[in-house]
Coordinates of C-alpha atoms and ligand atoms in Angstrom, one line a residue:
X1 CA 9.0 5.8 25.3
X2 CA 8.1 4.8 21.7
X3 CA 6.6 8.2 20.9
X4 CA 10.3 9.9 21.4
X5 CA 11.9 7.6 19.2
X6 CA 12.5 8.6 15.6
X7 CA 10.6 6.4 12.7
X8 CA 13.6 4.9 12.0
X9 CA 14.3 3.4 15.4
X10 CA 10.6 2.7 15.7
X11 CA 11.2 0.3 12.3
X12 CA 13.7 -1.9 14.5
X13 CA 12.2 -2.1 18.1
X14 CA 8.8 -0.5 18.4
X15 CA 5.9 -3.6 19.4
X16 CA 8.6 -6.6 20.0
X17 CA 7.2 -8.9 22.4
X18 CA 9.8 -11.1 23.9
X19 CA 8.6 -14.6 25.2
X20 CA 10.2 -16.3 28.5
X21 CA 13.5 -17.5 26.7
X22 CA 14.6 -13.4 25.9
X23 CA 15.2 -14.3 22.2
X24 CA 17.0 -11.4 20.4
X25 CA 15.0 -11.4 17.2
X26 CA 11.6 -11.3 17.0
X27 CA 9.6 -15.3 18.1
X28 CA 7.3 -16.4 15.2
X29 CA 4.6 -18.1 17.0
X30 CA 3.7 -20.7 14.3
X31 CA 0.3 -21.4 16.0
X32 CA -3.3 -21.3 15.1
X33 CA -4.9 -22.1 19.0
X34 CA -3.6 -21.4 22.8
X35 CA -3.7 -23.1 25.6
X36 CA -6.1 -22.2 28.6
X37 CA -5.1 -23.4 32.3
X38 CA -9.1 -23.4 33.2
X39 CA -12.6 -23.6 31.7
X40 CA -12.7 -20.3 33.6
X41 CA -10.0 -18.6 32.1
X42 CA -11.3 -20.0 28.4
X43 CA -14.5 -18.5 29.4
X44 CA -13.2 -15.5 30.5
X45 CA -11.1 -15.1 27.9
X46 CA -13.8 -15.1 25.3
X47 CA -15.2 -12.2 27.3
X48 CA -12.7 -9.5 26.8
X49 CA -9.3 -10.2 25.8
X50 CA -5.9 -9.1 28.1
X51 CA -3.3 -7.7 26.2
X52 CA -1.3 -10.7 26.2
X53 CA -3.7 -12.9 25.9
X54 CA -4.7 -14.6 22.7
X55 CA -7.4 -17.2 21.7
X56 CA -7.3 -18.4 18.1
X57 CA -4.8 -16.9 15.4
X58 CA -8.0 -15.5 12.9
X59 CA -8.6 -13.0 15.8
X60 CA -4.9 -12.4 16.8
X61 CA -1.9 -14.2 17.3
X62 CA 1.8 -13.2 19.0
X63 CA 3.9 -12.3 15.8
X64 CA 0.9 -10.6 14.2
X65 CA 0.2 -8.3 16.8
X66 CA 4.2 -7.3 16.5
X67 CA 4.0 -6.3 13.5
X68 CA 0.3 -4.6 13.8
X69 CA 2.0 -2.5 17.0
X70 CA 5.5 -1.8 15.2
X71 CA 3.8 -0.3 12.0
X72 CA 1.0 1.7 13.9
X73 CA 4.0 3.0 16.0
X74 CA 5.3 3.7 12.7
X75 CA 2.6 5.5 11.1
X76 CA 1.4 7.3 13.6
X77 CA -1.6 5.5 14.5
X78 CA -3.6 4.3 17.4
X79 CA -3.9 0.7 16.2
X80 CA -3.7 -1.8 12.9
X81 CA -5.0 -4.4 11.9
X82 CA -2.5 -6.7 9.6
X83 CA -4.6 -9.0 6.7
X84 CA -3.7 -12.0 4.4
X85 CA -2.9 -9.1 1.5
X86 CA -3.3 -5.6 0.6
X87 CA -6.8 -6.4 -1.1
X88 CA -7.7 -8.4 1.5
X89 CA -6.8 -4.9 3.8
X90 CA -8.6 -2.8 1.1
X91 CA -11.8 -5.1 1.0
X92 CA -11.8 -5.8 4.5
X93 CA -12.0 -1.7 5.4
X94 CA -14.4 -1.2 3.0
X95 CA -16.8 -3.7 3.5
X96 CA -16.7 -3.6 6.8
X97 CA -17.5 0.1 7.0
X98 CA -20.6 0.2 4.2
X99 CA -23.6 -1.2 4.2
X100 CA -26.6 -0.8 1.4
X101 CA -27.2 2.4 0.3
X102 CA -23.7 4.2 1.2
X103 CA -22.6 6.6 -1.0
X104 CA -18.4 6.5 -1.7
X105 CA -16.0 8.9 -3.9
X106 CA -13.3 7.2 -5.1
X107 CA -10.4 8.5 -7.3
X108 CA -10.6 7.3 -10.7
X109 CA -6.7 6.1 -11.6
X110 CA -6.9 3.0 -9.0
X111 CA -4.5 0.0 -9.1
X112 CA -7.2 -2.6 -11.2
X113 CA -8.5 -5.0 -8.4
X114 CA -9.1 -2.1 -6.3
X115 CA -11.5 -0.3 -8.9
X116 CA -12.6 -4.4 -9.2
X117 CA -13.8 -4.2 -5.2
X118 CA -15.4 -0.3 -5.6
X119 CA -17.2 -0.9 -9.2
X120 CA -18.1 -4.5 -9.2
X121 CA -18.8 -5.8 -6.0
X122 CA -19.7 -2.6 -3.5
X123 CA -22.4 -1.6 -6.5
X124 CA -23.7 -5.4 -5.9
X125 CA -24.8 -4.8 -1.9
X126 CA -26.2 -1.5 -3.0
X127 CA -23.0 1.2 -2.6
X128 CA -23.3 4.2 -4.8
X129 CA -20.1 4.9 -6.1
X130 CA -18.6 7.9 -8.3
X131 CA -15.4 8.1 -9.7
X132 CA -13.5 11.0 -9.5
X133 CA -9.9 11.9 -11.6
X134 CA -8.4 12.2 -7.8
X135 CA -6.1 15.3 -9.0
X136 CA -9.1 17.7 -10.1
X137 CA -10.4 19.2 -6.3
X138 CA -13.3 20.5 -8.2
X139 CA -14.7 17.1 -8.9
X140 CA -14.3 16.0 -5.2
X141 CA -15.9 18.8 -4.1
X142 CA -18.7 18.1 -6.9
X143 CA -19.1 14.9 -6.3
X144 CA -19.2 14.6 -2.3
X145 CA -22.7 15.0 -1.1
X146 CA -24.1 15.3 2.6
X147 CA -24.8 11.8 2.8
X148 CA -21.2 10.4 1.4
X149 CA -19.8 8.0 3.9
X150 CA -16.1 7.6 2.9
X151 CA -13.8 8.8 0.3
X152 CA -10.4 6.3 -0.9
X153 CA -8.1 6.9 -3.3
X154 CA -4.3 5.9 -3.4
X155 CA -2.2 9.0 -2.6
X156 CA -0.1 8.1 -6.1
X157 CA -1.9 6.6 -8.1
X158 CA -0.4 3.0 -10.1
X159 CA 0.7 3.2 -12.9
X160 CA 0.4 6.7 -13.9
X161 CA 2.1 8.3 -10.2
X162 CA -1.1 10.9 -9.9
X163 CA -0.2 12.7 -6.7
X164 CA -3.4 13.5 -4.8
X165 CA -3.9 16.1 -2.3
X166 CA -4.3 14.2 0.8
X167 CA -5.2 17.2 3.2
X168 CA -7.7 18.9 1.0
X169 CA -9.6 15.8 0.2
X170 CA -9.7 15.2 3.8
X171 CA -10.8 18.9 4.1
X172 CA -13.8 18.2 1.6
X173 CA -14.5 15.2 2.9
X174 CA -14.6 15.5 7.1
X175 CA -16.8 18.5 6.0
X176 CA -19.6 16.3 5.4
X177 CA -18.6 13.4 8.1
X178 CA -17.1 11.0 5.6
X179 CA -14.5 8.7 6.5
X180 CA -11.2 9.4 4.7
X181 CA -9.3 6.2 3.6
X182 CA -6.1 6.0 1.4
X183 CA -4.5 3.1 0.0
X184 CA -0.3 4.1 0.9
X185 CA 1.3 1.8 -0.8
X186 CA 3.1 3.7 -3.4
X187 CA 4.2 6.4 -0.8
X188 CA 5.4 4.4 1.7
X189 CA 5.5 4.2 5.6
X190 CA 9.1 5.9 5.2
X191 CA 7.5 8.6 3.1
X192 CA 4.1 8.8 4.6
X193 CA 2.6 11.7 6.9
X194 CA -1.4 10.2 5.9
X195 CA -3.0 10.8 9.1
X196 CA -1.5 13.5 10.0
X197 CA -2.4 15.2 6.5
X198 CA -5.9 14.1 7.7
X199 CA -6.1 10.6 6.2
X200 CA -8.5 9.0 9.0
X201 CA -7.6 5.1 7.5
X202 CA -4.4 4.0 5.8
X203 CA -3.4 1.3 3.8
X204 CA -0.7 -0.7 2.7
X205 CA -0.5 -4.1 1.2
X206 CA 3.3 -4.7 2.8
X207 CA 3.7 -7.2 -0.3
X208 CA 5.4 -4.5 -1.8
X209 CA 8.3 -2.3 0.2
X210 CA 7.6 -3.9 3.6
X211 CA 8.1 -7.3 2.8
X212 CA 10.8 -5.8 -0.2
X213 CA 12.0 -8.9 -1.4
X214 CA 9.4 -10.1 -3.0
X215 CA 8.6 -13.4 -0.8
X216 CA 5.1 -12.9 1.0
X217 CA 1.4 -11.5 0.6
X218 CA 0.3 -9.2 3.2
X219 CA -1.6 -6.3 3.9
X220 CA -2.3 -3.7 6.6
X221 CA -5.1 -1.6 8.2
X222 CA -4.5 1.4 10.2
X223 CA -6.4 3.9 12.2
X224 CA -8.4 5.1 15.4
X225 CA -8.5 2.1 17.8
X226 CA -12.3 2.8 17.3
X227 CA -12.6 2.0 13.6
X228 CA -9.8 -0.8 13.9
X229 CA -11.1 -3.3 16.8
X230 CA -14.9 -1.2 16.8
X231 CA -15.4 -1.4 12.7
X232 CA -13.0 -3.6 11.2
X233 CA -12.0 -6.1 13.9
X234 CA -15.6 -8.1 13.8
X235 CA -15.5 -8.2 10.4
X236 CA -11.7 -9.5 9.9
X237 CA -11.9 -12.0 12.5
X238 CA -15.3 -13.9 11.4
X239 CA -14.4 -13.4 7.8
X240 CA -10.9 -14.7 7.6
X241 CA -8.1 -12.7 6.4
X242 CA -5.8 -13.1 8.8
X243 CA -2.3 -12.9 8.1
X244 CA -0.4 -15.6 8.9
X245 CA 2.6 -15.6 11.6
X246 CA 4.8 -16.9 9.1
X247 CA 4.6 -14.0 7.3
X248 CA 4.0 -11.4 9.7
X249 CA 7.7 -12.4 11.0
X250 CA 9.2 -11.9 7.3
X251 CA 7.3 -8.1 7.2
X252 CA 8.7 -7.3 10.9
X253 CA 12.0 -8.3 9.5
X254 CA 11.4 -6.0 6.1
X255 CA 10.2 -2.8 8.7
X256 CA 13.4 -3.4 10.0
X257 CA 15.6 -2.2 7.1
X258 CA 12.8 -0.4 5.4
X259 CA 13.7 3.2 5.8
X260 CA 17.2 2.7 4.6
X261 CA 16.0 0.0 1.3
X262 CA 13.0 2.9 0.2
X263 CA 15.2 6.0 0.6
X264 CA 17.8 3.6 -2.0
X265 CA 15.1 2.7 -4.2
X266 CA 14.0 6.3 -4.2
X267 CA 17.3 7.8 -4.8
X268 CA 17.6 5.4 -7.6
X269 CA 14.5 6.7 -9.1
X270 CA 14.9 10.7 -9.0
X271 CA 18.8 9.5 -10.3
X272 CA 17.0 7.4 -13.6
X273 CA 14.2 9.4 -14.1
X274 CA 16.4 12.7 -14.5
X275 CA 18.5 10.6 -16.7
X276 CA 16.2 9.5 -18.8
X277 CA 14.3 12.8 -19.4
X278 CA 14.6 14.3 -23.3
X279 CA 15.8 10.8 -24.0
X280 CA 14.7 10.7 -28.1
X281 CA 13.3 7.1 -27.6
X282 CA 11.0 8.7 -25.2
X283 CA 7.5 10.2 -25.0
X284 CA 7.6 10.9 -21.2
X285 CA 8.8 10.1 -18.1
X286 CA 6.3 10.4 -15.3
X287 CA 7.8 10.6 -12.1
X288 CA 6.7 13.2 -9.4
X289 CA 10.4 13.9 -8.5
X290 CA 10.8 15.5 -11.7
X291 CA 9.9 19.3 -11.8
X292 CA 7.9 18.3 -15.4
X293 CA 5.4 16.2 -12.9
X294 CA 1.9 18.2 -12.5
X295 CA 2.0 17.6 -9.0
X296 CA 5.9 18.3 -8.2
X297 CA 5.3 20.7 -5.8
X298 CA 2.4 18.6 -3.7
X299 CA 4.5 15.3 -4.0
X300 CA 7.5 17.6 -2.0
X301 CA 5.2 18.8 0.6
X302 CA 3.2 16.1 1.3
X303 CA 5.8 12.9 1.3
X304 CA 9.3 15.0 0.5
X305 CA 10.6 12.5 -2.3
X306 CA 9.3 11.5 -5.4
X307 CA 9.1 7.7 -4.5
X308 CA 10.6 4.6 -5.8
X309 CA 8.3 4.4 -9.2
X310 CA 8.2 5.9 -12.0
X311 CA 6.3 5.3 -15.5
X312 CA 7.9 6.1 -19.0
X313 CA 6.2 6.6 -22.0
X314 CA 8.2 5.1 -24.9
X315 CA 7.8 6.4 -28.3
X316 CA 6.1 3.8 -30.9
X317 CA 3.8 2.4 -28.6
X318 CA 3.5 -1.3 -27.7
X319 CA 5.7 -2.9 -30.0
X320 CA 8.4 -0.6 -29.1
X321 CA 7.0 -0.7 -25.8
X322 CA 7.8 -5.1 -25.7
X323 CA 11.0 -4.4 -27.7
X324 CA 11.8 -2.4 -24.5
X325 CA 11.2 -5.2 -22.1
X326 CA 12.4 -7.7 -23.7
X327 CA 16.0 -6.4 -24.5
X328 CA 16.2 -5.4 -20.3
X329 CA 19.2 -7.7 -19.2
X330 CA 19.1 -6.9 -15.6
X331 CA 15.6 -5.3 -14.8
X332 CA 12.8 -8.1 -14.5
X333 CA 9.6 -8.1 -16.4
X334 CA 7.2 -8.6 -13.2
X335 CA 4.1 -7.3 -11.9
X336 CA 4.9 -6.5 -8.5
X337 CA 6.7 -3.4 -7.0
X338 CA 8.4 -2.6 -4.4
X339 CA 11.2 -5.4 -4.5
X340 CA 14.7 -5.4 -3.8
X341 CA 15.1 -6.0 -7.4
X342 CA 14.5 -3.8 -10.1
X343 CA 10.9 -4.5 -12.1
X344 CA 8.9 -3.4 -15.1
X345 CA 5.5 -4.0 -15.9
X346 CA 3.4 -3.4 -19.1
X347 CA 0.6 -2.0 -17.7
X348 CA -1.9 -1.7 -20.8
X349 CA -1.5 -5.9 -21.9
X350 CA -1.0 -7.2 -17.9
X351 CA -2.6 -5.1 -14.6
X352 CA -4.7 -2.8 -16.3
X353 CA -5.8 -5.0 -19.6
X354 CA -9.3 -5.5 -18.1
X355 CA -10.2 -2.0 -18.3
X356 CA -11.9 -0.7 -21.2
X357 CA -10.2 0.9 -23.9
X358 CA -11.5 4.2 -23.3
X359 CA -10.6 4.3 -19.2
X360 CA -7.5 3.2 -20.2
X361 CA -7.2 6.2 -22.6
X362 CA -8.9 8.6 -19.7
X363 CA -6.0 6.7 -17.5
X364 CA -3.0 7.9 -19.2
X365 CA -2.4 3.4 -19.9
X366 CA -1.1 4.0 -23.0
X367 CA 0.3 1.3 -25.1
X368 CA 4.0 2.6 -24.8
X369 CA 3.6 3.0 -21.1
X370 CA 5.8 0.8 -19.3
X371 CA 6.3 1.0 -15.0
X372 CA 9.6 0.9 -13.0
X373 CA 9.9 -0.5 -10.1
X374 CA 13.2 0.7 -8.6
X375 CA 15.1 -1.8 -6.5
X376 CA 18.5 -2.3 -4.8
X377 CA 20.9 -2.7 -7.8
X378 CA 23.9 -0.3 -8.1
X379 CA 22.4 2.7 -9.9
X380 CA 25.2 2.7 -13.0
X381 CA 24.3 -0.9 -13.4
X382 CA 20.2 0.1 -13.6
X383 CA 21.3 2.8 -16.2
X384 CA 23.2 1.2 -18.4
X385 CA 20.7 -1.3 -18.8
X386 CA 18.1 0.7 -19.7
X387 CA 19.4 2.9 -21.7
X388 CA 21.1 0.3 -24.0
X389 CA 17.4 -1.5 -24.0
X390 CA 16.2 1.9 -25.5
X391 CA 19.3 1.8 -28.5
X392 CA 17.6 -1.6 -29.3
X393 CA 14.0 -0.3 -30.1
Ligands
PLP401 C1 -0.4 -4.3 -4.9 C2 -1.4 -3.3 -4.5 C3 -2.6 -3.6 -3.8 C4 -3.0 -5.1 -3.5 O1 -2.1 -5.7 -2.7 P1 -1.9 -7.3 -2.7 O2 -0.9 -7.5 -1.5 O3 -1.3 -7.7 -4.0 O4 -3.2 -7.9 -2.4 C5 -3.5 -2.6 -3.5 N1 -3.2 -1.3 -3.8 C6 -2.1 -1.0 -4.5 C7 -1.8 0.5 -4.8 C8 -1.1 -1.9 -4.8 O5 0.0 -1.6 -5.5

């Protein structure tokens, strides 16, 4: 029956699990153990698990698996696995997939604790990894080898809203047997056609547009129901990144009206960034709804919008760049993304100000280079506050 419905519908009803009371909205079970009638069943239970059946909230709990069966009916997928936060999602698939002496690609224009997990940590155990710029097919195609276990990249890249060719990565990639796995966050469920495109893992940290007011960490693996409870399952559940019911509740609430708060935030976004394009106080303005954006075309095909980021480039780098922030009335100056309000972030002095000055060059981080989040504000409001921040500079 789920498979018939549209995305939307799937957003408000797909994986609800009603208890014995037939509560309306969705239970949170706020509880870390459950109760066994026997030994036997205890015993039994730590066998195999039924579907309803749960044992201690690290391996699965009620209002986890909800949300873990309304966003794989969502995406597409066979199953998900939902995590304490996106990098705990993004850690969790990768470590639990490598071992010593893997080989990865990754894209080169990651979000910073990402390219912290690929560079720092996977080259401690022994992971060989090269870095790509995700964009250039020829250097995926260089750089994957027989022996490459997985690819990952995020199919727009933060800050700098790269667009990567999902399908002929995957193309590249299943050639040789490797594992394709794509951080989604800046595309979106409501945008996102991953696995179909050949993405064999997705993720998103639901931090951003799921939870989309800005209240609660979370993350999200998806995929085969092989890789989720064969591959990633043992290594969540011993390891301890669970998500807790709490806030797997508040993200099954955000799937709810995520379709119609994205398409806002996106429709804000194509409005602002043709706007602002040409503006004199401006360098650039990045935004792959825009036919300036390198990868117009490939953004249109593969998601059919161009998102709810963008990134502009203002002219007199960062001291214009601060001048900029700090004269926004109604946009916030905050790190995160994704929220019901309307964000910027200076990416050169705050994310990305651990990379070195030359990556940040390679990056396209350049001191005037500030990101918008788009949220839920009226869009005149949104417009006249930028643009009489950019008479101040
Ligand atoms: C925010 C973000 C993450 C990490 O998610 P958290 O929930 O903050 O742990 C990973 N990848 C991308 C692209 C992000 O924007």
């Amino acid at each position: 029956m789920t498979k018939d419905w549209d995305a939307r519908t799937r957003m408000v009803h797909a994986g609800t699990r009603r208890s014995q009371y037939g509560e309306v909205s969705e239970a949170i079970f706020l509880t870390q153990g459950f109760v066994y009638e026997t030994a036997e069943q205890a015993e039994a239970r730590f066998v195999a698990l039924g579907e309803d059946e749960f044992i201690y909230a690290r391996y699965g709990n009620p209002t986890v698996r909800m949300f873990e069966d309304r966003i794989a009916a969502i995406e597409g997928a066979e199953d998900a696995f939902a995590t304490a936060s996106g990098m705990a999602a993004v850690n969790g698939a990768l470590t639990a997939l490598l071992q010593s002496g893997d080989h990865v690609v990754a894209a080169r224009a990651l979000f910073g604790s990402c390219l912290y997990i690929l560079q720092d940590v996977l080259g401690r155990y022994g992971v060989e990894v090269t870095l790509v710029d995700g964009t250039d097919l020829e250097q995926w195609r260089a750089a994957i080898r027989p022996d490459t276990k997985a690819v990952f990249f995020e199919s727009v890249s933060n800050p700098t809203l790269e667009v990567i060719d999902i399908a002929a990565v995957a193309g590249l990639a299943h050639a040789v047997g490797a594992l394709v796995i794509v951080d989604n966050v800046f595309a979106t469920p409501v945008f996102s056609r991953a696995l179909e495109q050949g993405a064999d893992v997705v993720i998103y940290s639901t931090t951003k547009h799921i939870d989309g007011q800005g209240r609660c960490l979370g993350g999200v693996v998806l995929g085969s129901k092989e890789f989720i409870r064969g591959t990633l399952e043992p290594y969540l559940k011993h390891s301890g990144g669970a998500l807790s019911p709490f806030n797997a509740w508040v993200m099954l609430k955000g799937l709810e009206t995520l379709d119609l708060r994205v398409r806002a935030q996106a429709q804000s976004a194509q409005a602002l960034a043709e706007a602002l394009q040409g503006h004199p106080k401006l360098d650039r303005v990045i935004y792959p709804g825009l036919d300036s954006h390198p990868q117009h075309a490939l953004a249109q095909a593969q998601m059919g919008s161009g998102g709810t980021m963008l990134a502009i480039e203002v002219a007199g780098g960062q001291a214009a760049a601060f001048r900029f922030l700090n004269a926004l009335e109604l946009f916030t100056i905050s790190n995160n993304l994704g929220d019901a309000k309307s964000l910027v972030t200076h990416p050169a002095t705050t994310t990305h100000q651990r990379l070195p000055e030359d990556q940040k060059q390679h990056l396209g981080i350049s001191p005037g280079l500030v990101r918008v989040s788009l949220g839920l504000e009226a869009i005149g409001d949104l417009l006249a506050d930028v643009t009489a921040a950019l008479d101040v500079i």
